[in-house]
Tab-separated table of C-alpha atoms in Angstrom:
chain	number	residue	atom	x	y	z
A	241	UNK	CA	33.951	-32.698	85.737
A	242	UNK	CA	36.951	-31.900	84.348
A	243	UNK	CA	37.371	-30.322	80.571
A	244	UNK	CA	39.960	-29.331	77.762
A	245	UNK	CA	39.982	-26.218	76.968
A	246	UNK	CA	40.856	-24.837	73.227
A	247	UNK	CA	42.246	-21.069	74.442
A	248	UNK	CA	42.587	-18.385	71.572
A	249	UNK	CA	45.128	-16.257	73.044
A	250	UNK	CA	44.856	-13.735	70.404
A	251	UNK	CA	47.442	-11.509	68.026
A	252	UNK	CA	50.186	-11.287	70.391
A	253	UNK	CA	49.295	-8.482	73.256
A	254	UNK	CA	48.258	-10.675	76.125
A	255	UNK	CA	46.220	-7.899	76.869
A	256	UNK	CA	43.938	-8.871	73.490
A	257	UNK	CA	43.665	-12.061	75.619
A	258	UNK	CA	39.724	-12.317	75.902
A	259	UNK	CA	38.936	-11.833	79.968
A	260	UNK	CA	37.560	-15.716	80.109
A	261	UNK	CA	40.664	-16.715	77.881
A	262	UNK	CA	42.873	-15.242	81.192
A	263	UNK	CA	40.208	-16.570	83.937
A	264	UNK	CA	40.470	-19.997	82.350
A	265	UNK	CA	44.331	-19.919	81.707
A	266	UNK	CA	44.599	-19.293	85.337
A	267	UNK	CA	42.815	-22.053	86.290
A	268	UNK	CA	44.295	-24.849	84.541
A	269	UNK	CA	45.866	-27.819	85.662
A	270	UNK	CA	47.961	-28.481	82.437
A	271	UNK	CA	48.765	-26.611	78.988
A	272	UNK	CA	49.378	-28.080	76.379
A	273	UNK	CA	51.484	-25.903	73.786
A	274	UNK	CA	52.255	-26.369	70.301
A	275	UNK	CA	56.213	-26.266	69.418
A	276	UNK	CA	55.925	-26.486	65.394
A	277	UNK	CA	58.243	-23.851	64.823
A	278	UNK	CA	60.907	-22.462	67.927
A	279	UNK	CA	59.579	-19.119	67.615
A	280	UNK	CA	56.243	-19.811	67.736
A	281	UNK	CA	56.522	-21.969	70.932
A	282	UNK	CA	57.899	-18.969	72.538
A	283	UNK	CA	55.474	-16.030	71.253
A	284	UNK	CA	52.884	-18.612	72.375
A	285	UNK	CA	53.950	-18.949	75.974
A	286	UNK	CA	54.778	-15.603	75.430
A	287	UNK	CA	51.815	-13.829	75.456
A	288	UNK	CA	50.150	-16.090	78.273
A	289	UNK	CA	52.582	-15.917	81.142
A	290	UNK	CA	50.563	-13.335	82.663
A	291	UNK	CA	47.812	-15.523	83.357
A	292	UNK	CA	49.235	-18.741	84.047
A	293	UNK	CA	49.522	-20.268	87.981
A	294	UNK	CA	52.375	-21.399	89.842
A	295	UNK	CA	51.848	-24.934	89.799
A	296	UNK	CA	50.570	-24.898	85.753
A	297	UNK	CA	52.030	-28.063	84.516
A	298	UNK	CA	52.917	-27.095	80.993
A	299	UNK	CA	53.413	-30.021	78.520
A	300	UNK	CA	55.533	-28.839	75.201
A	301	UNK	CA	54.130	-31.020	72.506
A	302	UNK	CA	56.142	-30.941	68.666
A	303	UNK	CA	53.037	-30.863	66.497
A	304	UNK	CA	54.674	-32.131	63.036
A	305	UNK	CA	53.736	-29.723	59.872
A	306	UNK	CA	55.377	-32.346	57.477
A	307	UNK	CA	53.648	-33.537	54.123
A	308	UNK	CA	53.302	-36.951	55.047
A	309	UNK	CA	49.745	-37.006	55.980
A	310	UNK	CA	49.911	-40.478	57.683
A	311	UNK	CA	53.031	-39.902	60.233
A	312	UNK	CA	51.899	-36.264	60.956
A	313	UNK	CA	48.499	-37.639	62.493
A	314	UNK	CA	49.933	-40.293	64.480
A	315	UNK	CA	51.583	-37.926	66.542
A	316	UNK	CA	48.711	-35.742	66.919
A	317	UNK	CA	46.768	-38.656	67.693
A	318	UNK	CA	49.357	-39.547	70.330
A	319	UNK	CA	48.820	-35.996	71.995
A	320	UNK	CA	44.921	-36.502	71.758
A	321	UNK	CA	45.412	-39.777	73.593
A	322	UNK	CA	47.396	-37.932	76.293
A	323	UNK	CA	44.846	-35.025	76.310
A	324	UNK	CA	41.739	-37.554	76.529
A	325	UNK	CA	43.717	-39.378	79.713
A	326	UNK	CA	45.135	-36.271	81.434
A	327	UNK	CA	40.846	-35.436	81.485
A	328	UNK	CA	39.980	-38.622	82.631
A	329	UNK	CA	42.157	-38.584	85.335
A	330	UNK	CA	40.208	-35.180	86.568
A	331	UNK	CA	42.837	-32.635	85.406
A	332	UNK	CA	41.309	-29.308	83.890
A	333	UNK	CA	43.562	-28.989	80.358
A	334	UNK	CA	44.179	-26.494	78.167
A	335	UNK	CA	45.576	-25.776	74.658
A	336	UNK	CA	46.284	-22.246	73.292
A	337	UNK	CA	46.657	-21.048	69.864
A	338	UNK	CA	47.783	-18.028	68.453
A	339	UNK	CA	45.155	-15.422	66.892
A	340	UNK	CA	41.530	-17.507	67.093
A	341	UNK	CA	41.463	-21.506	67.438
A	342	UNK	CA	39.062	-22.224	64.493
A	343	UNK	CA	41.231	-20.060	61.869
A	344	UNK	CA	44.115	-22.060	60.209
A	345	UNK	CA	45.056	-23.845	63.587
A	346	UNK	CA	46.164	-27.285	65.064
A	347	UNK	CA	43.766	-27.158	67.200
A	348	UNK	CA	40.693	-27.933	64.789
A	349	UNK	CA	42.758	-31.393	64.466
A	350	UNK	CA	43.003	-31.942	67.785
A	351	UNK	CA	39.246	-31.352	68.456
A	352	UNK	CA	38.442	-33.659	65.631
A	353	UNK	CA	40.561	-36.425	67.556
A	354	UNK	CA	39.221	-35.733	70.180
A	355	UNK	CA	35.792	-36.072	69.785
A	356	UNK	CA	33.255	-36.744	72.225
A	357	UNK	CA	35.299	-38.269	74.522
A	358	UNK	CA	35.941	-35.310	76.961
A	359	UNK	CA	34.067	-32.653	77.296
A	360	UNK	CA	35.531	-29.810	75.281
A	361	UNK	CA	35.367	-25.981	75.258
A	362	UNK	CA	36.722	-23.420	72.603
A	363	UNK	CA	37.494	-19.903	73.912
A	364	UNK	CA	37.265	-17.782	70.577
A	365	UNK	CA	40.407	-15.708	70.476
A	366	UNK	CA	41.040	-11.729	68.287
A	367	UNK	CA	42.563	-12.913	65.034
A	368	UNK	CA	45.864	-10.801	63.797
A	369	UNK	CA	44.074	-9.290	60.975
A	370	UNK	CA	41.262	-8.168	63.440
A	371	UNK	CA	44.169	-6.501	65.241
A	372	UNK	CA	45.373	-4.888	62.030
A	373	UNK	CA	42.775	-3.264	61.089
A	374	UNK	CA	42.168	-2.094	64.342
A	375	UNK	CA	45.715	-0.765	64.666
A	376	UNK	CA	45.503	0.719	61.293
A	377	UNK	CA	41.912	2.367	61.679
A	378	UNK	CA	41.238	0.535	58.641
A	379	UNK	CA	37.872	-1.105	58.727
A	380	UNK	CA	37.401	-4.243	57.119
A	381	UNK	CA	33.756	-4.183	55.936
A	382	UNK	CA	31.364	-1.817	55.816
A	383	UNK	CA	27.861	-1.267	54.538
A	384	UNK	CA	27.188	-4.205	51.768
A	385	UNK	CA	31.041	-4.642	51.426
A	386	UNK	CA	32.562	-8.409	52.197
A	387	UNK	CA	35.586	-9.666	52.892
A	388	UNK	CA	38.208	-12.679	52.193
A	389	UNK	CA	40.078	-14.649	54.192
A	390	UNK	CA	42.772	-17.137	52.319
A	391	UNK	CA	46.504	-18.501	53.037
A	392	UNK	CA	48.822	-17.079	50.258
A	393	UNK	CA	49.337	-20.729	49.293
A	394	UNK	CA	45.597	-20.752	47.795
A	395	UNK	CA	45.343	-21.696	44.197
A	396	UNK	CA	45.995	-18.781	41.553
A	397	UNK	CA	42.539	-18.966	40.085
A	398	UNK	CA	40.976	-18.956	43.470
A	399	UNK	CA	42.977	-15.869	44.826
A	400	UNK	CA	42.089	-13.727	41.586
A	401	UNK	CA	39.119	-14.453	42.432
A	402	UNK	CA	38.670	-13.022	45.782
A	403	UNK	CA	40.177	-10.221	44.294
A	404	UNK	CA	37.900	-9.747	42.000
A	405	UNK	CA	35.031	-10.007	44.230
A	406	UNK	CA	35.273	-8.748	48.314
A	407	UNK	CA	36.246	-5.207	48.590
A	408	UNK	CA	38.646	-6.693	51.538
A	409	UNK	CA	41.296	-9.435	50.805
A	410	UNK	CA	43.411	-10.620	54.085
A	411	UNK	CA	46.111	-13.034	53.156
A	412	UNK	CA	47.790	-15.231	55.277
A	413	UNK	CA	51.125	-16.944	55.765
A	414	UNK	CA	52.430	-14.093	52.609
A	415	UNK	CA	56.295	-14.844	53.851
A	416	UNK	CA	57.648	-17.266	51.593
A	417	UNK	CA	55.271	-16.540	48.612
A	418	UNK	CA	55.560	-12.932	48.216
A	419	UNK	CA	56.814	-14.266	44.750
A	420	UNK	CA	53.052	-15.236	43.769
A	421	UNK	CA	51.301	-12.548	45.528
A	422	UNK	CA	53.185	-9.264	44.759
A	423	UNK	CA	52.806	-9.983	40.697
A	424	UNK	CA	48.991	-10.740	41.183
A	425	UNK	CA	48.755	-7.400	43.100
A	426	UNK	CA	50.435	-5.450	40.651
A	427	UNK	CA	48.565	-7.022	37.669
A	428	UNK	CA	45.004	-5.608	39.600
A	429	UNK	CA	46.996	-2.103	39.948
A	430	UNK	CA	46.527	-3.414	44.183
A	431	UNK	CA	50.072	-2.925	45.153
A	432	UNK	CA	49.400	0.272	46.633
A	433	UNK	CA	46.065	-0.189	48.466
A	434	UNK	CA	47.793	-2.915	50.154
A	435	UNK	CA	48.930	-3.198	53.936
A	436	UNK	CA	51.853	-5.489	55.099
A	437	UNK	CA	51.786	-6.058	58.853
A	438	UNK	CA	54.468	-8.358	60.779
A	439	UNK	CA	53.881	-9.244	64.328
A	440	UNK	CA	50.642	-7.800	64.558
A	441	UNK	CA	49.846	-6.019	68.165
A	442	UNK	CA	53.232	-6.582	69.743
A	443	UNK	CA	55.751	-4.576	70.633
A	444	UNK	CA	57.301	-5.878	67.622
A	445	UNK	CA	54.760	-5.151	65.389
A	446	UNK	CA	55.524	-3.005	61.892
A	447	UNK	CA	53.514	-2.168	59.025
A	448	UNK	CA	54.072	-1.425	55.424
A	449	UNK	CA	51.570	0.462	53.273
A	450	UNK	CA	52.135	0.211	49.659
A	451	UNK	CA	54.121	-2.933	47.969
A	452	UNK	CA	55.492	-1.221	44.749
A	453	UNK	CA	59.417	-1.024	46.059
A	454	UNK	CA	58.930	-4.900	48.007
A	455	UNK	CA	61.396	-7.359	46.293
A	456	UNK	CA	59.722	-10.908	46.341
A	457	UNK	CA	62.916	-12.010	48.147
A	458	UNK	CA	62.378	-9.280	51.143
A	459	UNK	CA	62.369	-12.089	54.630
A	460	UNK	CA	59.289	-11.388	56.393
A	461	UNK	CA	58.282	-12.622	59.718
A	462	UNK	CA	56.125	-16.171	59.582
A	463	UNK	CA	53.709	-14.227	61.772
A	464	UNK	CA	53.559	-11.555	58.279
A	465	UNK	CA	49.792	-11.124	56.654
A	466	UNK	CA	48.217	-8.771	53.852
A	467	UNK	CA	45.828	-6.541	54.133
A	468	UNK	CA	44.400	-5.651	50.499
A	469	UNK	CA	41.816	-2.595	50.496
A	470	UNK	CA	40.646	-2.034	47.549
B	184	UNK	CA	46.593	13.562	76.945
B	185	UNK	CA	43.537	11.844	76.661
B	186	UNK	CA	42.297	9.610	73.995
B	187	UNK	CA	38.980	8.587	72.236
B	188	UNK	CA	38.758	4.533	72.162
B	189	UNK	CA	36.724	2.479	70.083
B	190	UNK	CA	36.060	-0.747	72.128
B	191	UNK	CA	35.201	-3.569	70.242
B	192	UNK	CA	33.016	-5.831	73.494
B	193	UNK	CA	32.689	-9.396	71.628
B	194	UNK	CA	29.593	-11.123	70.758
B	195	UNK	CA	27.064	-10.769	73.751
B	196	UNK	CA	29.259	-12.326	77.141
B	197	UNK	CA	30.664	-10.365	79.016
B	198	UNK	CA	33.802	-12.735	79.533
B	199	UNK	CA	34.502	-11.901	75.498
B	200	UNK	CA	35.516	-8.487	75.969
B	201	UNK	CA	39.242	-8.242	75.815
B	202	UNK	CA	41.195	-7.886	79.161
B	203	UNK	CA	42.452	-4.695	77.541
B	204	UNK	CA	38.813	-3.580	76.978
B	205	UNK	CA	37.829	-3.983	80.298
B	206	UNK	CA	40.945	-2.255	81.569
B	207	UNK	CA	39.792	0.439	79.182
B	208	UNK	CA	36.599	1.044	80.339
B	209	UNK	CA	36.816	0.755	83.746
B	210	UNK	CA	38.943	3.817	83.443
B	211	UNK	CA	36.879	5.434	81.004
B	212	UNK	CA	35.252	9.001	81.985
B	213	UNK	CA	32.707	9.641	79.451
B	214	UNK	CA	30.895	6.412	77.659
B	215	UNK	CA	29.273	6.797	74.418
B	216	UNK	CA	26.638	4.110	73.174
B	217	UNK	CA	24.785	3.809	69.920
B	218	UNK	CA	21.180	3.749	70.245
B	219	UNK	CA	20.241	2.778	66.786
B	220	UNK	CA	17.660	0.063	67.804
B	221	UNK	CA	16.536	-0.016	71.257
B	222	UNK	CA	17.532	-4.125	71.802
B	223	UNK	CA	21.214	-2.708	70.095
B	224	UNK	CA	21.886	-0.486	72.881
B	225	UNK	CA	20.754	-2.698	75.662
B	226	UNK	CA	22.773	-5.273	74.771
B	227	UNK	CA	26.166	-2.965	74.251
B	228	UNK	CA	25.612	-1.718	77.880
B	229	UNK	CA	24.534	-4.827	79.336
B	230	UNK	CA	28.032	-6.593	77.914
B	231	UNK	CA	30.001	-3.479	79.394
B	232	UNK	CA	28.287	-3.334	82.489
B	233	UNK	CA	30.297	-5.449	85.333
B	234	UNK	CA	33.505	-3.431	83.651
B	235	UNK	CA	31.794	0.338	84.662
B	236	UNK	CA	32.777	2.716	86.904
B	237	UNK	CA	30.697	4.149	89.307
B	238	UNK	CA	31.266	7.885	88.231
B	239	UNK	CA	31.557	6.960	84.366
B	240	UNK	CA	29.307	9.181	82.825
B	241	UNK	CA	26.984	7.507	79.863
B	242	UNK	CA	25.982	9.539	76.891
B	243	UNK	CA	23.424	7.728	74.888
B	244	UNK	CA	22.841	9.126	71.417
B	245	UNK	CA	21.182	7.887	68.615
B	246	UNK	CA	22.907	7.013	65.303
B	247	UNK	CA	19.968	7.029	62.696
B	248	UNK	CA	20.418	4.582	59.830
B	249	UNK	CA	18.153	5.881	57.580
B	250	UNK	CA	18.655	6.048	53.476
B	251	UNK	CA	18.699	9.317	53.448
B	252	UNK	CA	22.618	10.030	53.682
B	253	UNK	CA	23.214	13.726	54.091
B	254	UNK	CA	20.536	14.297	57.139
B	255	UNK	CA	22.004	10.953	58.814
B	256	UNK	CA	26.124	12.078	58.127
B	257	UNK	CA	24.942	15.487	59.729
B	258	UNK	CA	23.622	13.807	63.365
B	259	UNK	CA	27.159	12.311	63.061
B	260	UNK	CA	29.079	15.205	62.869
B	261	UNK	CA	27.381	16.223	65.662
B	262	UNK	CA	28.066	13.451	67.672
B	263	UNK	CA	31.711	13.380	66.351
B	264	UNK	CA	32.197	16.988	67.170
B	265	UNK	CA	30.594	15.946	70.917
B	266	UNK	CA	33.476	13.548	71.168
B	267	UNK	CA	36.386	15.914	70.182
B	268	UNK	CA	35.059	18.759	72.317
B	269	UNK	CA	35.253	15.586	75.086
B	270	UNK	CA	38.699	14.301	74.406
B	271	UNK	CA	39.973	18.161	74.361
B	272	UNK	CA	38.430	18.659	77.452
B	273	UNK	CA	40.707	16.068	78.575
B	274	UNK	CA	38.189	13.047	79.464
B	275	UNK	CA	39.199	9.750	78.147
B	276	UNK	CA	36.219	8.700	75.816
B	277	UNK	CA	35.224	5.396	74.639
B	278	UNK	CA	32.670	4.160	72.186
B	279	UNK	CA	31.631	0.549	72.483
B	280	UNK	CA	30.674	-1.822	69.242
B	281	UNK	CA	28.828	-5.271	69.614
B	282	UNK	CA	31.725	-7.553	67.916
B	283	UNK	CA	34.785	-6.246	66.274
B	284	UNK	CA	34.821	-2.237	65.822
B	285	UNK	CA	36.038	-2.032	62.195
B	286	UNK	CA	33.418	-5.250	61.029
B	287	UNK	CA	30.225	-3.550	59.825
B	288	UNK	CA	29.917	-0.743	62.425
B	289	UNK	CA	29.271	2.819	62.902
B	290	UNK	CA	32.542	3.395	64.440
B	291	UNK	CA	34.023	3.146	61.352
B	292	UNK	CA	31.914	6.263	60.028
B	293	UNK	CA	32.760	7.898	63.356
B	294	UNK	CA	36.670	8.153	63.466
B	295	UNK	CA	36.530	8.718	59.268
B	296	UNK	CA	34.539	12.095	60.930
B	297	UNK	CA	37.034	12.203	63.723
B	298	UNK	CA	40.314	12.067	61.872
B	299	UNK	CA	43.474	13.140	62.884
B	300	UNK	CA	41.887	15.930	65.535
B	301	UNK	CA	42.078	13.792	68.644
B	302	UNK	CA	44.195	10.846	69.488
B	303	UNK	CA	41.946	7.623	68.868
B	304	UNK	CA	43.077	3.742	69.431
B	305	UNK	CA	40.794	1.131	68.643
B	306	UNK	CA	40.624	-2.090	70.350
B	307	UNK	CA	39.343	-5.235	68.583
B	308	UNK	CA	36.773	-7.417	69.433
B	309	UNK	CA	35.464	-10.870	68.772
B	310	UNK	CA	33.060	-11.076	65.900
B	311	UNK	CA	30.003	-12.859	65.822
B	312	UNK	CA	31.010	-15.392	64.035
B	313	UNK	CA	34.283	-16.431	65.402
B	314	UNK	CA	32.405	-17.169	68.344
B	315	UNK	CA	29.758	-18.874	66.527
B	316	UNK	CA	32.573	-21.419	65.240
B	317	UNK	CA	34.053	-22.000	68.577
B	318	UNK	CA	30.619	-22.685	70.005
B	319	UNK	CA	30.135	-25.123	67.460
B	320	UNK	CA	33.218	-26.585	67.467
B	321	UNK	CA	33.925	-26.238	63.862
B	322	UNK	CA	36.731	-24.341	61.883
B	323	UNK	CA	35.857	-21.475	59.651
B	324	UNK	CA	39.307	-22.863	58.033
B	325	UNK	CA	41.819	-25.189	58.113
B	326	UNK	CA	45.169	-25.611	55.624
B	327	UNK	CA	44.526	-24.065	52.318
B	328	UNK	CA	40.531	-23.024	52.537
B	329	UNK	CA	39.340	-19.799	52.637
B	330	UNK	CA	36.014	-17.997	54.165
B	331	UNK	CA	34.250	-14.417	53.332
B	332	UNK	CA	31.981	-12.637	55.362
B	333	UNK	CA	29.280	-10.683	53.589
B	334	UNK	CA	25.850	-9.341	54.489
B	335	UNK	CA	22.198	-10.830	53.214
B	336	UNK	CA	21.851	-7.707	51.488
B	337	UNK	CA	24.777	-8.313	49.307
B	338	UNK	CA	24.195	-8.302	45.317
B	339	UNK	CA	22.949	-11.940	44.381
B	340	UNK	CA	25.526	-12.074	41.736
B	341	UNK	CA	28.128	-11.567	44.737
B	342	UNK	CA	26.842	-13.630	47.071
B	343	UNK	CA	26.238	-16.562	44.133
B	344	UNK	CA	30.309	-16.150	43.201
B	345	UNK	CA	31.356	-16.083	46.892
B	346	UNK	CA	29.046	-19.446	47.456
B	347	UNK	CA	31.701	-20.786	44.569
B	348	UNK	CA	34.891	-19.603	45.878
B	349	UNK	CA	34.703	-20.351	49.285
B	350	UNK	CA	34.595	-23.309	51.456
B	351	UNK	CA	33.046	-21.359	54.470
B	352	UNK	CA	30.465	-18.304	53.969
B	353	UNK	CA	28.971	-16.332	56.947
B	354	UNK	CA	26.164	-14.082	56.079
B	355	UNK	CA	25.482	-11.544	58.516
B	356	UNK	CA	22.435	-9.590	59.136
B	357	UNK	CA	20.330	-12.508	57.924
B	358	UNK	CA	17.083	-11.889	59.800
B	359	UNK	CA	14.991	-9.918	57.066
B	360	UNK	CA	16.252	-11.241	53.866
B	361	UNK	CA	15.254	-15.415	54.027
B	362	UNK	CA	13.318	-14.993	51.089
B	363	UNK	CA	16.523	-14.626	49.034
B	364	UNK	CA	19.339	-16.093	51.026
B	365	UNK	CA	17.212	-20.328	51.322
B	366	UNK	CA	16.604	-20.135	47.755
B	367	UNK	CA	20.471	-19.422	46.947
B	368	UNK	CA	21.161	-21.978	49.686
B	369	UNK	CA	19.001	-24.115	48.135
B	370	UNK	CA	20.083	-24.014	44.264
B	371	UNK	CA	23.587	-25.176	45.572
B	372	UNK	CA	22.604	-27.778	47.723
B	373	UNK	CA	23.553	-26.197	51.045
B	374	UNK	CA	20.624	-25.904	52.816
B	375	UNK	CA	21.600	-29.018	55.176
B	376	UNK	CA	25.159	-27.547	55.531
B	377	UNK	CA	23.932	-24.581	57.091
B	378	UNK	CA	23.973	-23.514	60.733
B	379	UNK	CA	21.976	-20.368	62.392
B	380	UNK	CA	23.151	-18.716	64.929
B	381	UNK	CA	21.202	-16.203	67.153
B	382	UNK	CA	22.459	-14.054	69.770
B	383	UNK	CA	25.744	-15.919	69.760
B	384	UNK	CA	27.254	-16.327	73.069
B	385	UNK	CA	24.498	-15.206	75.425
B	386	UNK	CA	22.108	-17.383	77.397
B	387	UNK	CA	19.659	-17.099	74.930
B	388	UNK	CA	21.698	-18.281	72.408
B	389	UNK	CA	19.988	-20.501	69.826
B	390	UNK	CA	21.759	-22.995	66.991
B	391	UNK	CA	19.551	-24.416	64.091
B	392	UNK	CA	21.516	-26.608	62.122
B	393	UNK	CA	20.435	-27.828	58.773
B	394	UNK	CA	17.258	-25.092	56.783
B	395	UNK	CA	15.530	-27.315	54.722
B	396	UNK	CA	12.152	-26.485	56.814
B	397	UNK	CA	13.036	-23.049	57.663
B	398	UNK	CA	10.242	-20.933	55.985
B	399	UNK	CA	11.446	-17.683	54.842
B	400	UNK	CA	8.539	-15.696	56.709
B	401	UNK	CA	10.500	-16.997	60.135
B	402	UNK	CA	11.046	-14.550	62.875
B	403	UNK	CA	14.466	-13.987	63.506
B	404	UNK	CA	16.548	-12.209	66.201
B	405	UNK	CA	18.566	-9.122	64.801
B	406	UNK	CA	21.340	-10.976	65.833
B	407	UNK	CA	21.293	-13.500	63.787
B	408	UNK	CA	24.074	-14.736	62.104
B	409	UNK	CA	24.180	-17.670	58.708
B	410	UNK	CA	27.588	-19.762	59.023
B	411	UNK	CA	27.376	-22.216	55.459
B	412	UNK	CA	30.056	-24.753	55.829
B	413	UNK	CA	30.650	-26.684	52.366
């Protein structure tokens, strides 16, 4: 029986590719990869080239990010539809996703498409804040400490807070809202405990510790996230 | 030069570890395990063990987790000091975690003793929970949510506020403490919205989904993880 595989490829080192992430990726009949934004199609593709066949189909599929509800899940459901079929017809498929499928990713669309029409499979993948801390020696939690996750495009009240709460904040997607973020920081006294990282685990990859000299203009890389330690 | 590595192995399958981690310890010379609960330090090895060298040698010590602080920091140092003498021996050391390495573990107590002495990387790992989601095919977040992770032995007041926040809450290290986490659960109307997750990822894995007749005396793995999904 053939299944569709959701494939968390992890941070960006394909070696933080899990070792069934790379068995399965190597046995795939077709991938499926998201192209929402240029770079990401690459970095995606990217990171699993070492583990893909010679004759891996790969199907690019334009996943639109666009406000309008309505048209943006009519294409998804048009990919689901081509998923669904491309199992039915006995084909093993897979779709990767940066960092871990079930945090902030397409994929938890497409499953919900989906269904229980195919038999489905998530491969958990090493989120990019998982990687930071890692990189950083910084542990996230310990003891009866807790943690936050949130996108920097949470409400105000909502981020202050998880501030005010978890010992650990990670915020996501910071890039083009350092302008709400860096005056919340500062008005906690946070902007030094805090950890910028870009590009987490690749060659690429460069960290900032302490926000106090960061204009709210500064261009970040999309793949950009916070790590506040309080 | 040779290196101490902290080697986060995933959940409980063996297929979770990172292709980097089993790179890593298959060229490993000295392993060290926890042995903090006897079922702990099965488990660690048994994950690691199709990745193992032949000549690898194991050193099994025991990290007590007693209240007492000073007489439990002190069996650390030792142990830390073990390491260092190790690494400057030139063996490449490694120290596996069940999980993610800087996500409630001894590790992070271990290179805080360690420092800057020896060269140290740490690998990450997937956590419990990540691959409790994927198993369950459901997102810990999508678009603008946000989740926290925090243990059972949190401060009511804390856990209460998080419950709030948050659309997703995992509570680790629920076995012992049912007698306060149902009746939280239970004053916000979550019981139902609740899954349990026990030894995540192994073949004994058991899901319970919705604790209305849970009884707080239950027996419960150590490895038992709470995923509350609003």
């Amino acid at each position: 029986m053939a299944i569709f595989y959701g494939i968390g490829i992890g941070p960006g080192d394909s070696e933080l590719v899990t070792v069934k992430g790379s068995r399965l990726l190597q046995e795939l009949d077709i991938l499926y990869t998201p192209e929402a934004k240029k770079h990401a199609k690459s970095l995606a593709l990217a990171i699993s080239e070492p583990y893909l066949s010679k004759d891996l189909q790969i199907k690019q599929r334009h996943f639109p990010m666009v406000v309008d509800r309505e048209s943006k899940e009519e294409k998804w459901k048009d990919i689901a539809n081509e998923i669904i079929s491309d199992v039915q017809h006995g084909y093993n498929v897979g779709f990767i996703t940066l960092g871990d499928p079930m945090v902030y990713s397409t994929y938890s669309y497409l499953i919900e498409l989906i269904g229980s029409q195919i038999d489905t499979q998530t491969i958990p993948g090493i989120t990019s804040y998982n990687s930071m801390a890692a990189s950083l020696g910084i542990p996230l939690v310990m003891d009866e400490e807790s943690f936050a996750v949130l996108p920097a495009t949470a409400e105000q009240d909502k981020l202050e807070a998880a501030l005010q709460i978890h010992e650990t904040l990670v915020i996501m997607k910071v890039a083009n809202h350092l302008d709400v973020i860096l005056p919340l920081l500062a008005k906690y006294d946070l902007l030094d405990k805090t950890y910028l990282v870009s590009k987490a685990s690749t060659q690429e990859q460069t960290i900032c510790h302490g926000l106090t000299g960061l204009s709210s203009n500064e261009k970040l890389s999309y793949f950009t996230t916070m790590l506040v330690k309080k």
